[in-house]
mmCIF file of C-alpha atoms in Angstrom:
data_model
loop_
_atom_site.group_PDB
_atom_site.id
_atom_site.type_symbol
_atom_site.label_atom_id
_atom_site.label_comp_id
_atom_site.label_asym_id
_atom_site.label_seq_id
_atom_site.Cartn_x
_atom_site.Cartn_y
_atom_site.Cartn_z
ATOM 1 C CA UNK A 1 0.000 0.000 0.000
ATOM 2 C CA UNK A 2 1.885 3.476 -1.514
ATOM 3 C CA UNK A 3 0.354 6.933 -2.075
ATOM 4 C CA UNK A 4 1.710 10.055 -2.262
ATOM 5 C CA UNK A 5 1.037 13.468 -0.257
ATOM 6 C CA UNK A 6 -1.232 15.773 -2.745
ATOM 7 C CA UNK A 7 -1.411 19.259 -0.860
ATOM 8 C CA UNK A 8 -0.240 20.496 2.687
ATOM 9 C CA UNK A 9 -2.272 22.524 4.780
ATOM 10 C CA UNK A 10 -1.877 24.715 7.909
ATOM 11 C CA UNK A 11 -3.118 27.324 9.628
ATOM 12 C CA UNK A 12 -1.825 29.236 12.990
ATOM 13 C CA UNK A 13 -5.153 30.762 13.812
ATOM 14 C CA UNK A 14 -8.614 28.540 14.973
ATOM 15 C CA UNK A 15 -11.126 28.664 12.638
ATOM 16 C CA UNK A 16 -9.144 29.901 9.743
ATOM 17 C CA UNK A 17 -9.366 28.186 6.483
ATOM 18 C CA UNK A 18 -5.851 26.323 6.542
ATOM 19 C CA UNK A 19 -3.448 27.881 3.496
ATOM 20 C CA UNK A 20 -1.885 25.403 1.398
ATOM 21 C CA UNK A 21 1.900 25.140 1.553
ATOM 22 C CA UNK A 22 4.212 22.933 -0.561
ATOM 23 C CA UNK A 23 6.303 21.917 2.354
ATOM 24 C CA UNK A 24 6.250 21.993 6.538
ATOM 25 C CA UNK A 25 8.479 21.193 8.911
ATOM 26 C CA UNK A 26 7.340 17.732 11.084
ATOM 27 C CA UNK A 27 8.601 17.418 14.620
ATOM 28 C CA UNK A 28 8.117 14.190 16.598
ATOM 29 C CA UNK A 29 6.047 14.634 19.299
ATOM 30 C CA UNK A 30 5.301 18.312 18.472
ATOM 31 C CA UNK A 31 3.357 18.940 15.587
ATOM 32 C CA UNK A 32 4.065 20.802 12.267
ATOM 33 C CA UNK A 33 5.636 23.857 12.662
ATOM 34 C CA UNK A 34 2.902 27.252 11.844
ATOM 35 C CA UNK A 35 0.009 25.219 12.683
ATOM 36 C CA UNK A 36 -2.417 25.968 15.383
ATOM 37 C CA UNK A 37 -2.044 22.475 16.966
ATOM 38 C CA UNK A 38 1.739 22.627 17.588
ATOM 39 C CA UNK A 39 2.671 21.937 21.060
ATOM 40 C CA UNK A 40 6.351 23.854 21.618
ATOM 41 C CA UNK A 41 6.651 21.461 24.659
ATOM 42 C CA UNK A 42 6.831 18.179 22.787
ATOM 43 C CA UNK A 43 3.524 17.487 24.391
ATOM 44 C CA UNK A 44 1.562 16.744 21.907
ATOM 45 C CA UNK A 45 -1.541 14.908 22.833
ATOM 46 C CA UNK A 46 -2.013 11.469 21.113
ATOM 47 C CA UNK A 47 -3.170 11.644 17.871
ATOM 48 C CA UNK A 48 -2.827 15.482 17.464
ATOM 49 C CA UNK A 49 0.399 15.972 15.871
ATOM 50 C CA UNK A 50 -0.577 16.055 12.279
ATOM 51 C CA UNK A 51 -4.280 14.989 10.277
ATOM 52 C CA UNK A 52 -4.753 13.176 6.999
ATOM 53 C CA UNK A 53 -7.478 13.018 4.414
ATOM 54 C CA UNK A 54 -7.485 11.090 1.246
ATOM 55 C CA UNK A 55 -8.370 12.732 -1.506
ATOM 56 C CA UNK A 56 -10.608 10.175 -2.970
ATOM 57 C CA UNK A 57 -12.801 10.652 -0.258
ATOM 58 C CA UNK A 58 -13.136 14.031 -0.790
ATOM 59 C CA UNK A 59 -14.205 13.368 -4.321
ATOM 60 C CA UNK A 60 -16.557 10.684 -3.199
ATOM 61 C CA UNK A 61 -18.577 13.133 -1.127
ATOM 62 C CA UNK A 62 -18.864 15.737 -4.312
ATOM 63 C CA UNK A 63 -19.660 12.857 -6.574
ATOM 64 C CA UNK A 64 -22.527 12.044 -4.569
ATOM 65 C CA UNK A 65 -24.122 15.227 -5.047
ATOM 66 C CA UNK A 66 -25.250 16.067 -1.281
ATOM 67 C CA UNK A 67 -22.348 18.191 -0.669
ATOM 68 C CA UNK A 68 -19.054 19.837 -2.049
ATOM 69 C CA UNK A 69 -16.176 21.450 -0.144
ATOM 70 C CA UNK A 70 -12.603 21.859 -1.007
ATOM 71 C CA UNK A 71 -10.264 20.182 0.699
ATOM 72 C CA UNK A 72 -8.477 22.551 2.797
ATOM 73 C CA UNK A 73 -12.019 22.893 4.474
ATOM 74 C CA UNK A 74 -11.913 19.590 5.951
ATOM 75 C CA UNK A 75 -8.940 21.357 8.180
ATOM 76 C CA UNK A 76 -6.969 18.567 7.891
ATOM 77 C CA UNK A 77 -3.460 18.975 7.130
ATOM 78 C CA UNK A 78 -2.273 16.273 4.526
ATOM 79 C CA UNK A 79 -4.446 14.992 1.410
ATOM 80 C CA UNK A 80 -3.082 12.063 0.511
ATOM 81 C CA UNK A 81 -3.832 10.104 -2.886
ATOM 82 C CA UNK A 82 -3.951 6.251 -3.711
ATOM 83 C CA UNK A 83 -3.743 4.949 0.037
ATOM 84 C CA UNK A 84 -6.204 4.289 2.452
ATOM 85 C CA UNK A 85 -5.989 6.176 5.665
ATOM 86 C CA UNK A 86 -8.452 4.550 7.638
ATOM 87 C CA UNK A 87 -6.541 1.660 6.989
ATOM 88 C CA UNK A 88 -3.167 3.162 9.176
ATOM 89 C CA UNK A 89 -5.219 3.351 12.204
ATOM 90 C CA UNK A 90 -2.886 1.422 14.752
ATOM 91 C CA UNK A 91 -0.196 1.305 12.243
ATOM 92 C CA UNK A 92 3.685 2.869 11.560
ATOM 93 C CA UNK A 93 3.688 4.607 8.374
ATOM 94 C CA UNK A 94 6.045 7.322 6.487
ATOM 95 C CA UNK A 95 4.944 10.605 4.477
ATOM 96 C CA UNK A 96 8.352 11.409 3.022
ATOM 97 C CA UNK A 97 10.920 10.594 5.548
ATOM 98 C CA UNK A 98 9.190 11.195 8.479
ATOM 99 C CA UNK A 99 7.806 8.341 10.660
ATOM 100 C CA UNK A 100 4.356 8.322 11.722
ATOM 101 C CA UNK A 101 1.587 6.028 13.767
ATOM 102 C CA UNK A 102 -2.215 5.948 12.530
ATOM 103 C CA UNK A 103 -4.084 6.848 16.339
ATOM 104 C CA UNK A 104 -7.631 7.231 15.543
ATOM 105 C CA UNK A 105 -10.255 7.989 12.715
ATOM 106 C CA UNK A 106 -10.660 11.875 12.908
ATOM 107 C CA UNK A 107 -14.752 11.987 12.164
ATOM 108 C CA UNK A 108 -16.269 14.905 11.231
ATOM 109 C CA UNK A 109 -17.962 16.969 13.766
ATOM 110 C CA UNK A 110 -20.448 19.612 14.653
ATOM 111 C CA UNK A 111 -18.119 22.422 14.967
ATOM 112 C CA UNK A 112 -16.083 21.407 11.585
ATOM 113 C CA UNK A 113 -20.283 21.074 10.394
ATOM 114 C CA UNK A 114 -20.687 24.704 11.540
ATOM 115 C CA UNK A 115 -17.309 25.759 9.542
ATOM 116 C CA UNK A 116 -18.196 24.597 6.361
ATOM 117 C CA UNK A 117 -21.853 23.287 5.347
ATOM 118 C CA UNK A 118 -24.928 21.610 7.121
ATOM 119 C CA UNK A 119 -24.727 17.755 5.614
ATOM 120 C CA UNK A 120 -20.676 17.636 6.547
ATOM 121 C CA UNK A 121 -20.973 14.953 9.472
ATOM 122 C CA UNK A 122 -23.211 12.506 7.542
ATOM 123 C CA UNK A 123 -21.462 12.714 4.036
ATOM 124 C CA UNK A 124 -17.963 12.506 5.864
ATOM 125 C CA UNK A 125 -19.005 9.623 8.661
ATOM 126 C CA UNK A 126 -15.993 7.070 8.637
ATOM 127 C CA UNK A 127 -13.987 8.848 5.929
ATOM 128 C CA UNK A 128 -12.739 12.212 7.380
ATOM 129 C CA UNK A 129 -9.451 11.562 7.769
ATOM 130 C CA UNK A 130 -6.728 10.202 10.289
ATOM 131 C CA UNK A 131 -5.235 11.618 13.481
ATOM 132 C CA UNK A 132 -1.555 10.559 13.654
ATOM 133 C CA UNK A 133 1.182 11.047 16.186
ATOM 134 C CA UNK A 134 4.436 12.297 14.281
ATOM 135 C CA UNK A 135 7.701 9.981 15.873
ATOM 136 C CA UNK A 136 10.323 11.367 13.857
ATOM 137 C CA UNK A 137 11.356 15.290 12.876
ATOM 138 C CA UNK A 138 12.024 16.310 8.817
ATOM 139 C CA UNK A 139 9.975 17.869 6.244
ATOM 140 C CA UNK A 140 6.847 16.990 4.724
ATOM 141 C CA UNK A 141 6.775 18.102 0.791
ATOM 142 C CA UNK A 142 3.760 17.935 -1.843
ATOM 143 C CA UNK A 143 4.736 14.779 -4.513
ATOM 144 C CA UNK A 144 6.134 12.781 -1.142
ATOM 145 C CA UNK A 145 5.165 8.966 -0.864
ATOM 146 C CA UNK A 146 3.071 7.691 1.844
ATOM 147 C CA UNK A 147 3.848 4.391 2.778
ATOM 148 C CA UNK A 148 3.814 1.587 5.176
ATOM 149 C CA UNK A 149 6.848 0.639 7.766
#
């Protein structure tokens, strides 16, 4: 199972849109470096370092016609392409060089509903992204491989 990191997103300020970047710095046990959720202690809380979505399930959602946002308003941080996230829940897995472990689904809820557009918890249910702890520092780039191990 490979895919590849599509877009980066951050944002330092809650309930900003998150800009897209083409590269951010990843630090283990921290977070990524100009995002709101970056704890300068190295105590990050499990599963809060960093946030993936996979692109396909972003176009699933539009294709079914209910809904339609973009992907940096699903405020999480890496859209990936040709892997399945939910599938890295409990599991080691890279983006780039930096080592990461799947912690928990990261389901949509009624204050991401409130940011973007009434619908966004049942068209998202179950494929919303990952929450992932980040156990190694380097730099996340757009084009980077996502893989297992």
């Amino acid at each position: 199972m490979a895919g590849r990191v599509e877009s980066i997103f951050i944002t330092s300020d809650h309930g900003e849109v998150p800009a897209l970047v083409d590269r951010v710095r990843a630090r283990a046990g921290t977070g990524l470096e100009g995002n709101r959720y970056y704890w300068v202690d190295g105590d990050a809380p499990p599963g809060r370092a960093v946030t993936l979505i996979a692109a396909e399930a972003v176009e699933a959602v539009a294709g079914e016609g209910e809904i339609s946002v973009e992907p940096a308003a699903t405020r999480r941080n890496v859209l990936t392409r040709g892997i399945d996230v939910n599938e890295l829940v409990g599991k080691r897995f890279r983006i780039g060089d930096v080592e990461c472990e799947g912690v928990e689904l990261c389901e949509p809820c009624t204050h991401l509903q409130s940011m973007t557009t009434p619908g966004m918890i049942k068209a998202f249910v179950h494929r919303c992204g990952l929450n992932a702890d980040i156990l190694s520092d380097g730099e996340i780039s757009v084009g980077d491989a996502v893989t297992l191990g």
